[in-house]
XYZ file of C-alpha atoms in Angstrom:
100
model
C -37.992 -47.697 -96.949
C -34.858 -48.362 -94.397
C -32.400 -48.504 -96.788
C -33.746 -45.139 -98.766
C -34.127 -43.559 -94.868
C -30.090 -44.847 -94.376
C -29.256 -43.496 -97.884
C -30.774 -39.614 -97.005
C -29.041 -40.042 -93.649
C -25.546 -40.829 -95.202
C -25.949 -37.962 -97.329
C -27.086 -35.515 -94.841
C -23.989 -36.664 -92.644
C -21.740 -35.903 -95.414
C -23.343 -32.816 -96.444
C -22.731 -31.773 -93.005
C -19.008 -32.808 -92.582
C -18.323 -30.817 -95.871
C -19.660 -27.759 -94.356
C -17.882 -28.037 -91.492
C -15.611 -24.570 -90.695
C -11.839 -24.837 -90.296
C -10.513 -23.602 -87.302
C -9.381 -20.073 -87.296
C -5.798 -19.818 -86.594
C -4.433 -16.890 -84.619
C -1.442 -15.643 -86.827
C -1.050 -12.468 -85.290
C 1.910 -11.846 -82.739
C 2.314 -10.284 -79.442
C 5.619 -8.141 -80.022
C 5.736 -5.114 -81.477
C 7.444 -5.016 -84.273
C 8.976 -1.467 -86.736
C 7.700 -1.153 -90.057
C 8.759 -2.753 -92.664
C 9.152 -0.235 -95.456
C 12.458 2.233 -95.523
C 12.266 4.837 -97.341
C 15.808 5.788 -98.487
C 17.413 9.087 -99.513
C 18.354 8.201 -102.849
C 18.952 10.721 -105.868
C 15.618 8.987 -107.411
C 13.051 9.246 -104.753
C 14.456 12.864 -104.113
C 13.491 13.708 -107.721
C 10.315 11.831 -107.401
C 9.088 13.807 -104.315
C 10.950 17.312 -106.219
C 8.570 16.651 -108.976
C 5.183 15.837 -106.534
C 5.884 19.065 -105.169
C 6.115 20.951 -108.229
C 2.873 19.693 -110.062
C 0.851 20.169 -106.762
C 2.076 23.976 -106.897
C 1.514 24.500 -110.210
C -2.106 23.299 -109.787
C -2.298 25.885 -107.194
C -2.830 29.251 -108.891
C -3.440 32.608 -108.092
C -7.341 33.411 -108.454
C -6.574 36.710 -110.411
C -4.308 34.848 -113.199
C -6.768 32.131 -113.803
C -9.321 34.529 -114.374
C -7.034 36.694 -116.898
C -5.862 33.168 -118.704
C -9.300 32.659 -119.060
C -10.306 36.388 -120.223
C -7.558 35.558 -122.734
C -8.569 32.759 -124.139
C -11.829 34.075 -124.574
C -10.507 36.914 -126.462
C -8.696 34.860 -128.734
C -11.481 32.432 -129.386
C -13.091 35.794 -130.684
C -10.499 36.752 -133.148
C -10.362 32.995 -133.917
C -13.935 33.323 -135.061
C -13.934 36.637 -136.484
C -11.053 35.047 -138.718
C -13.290 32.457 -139.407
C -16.090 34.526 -140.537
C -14.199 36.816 -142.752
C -12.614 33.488 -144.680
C -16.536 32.056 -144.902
C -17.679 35.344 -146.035
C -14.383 35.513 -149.198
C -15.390 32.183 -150.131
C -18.932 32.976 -150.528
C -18.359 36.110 -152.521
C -15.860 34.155 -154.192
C -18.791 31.410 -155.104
C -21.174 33.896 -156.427
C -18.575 35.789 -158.891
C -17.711 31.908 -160.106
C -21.719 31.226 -160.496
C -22.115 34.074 -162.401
């Protein structure tokens, strides 16, 4: 009965000396110091902030020629169908005189 008592109370030592927290160490400093990223004036990151600029404006439309692209494509998803139709309608006719 000791020795199984001494065995649980090894074990229960360990368990608690594994589970033991580290130390937090302070890393930070107390100088202030610049940032670290430069941003240079190169030919590239011109062009790269050129090109930003230009899709964010052309995402930015006037309300009255969104509307009209979109009048316009409704118009011509019309005709589009009306096409359709027409071709649907030939072939049918087209089917009958063959059955006949």
């Amino acid at each position: 009965m000791k020795n199984i008592m001494l065995v649980i109370l090894i074990i229960a030592g360990l368990f608690l000396f594994m589970t033991k927290e580290d130390p937090i160490q302070n890393t930070y400093t107390d100088t202030t110091e610049p940032p670290k990223k430069i941003e240079l004036d190169t030919p590239t990151n011109t062009y790269k902030r050129n090109v930003e600029a230009l899709s964010i404006s052309n995402t930015l439309q006037n309300p009255t020629s969104y509307l009209t692209s979109r009048v316009n494509s409704r118009e011509s998803s019309k005709k589009s169908v009306n096409k359709a139709n027409k071709r649907i309608e030939e072939q049918n006719k087209a089917m009958e005189a063959l059955t006949k």
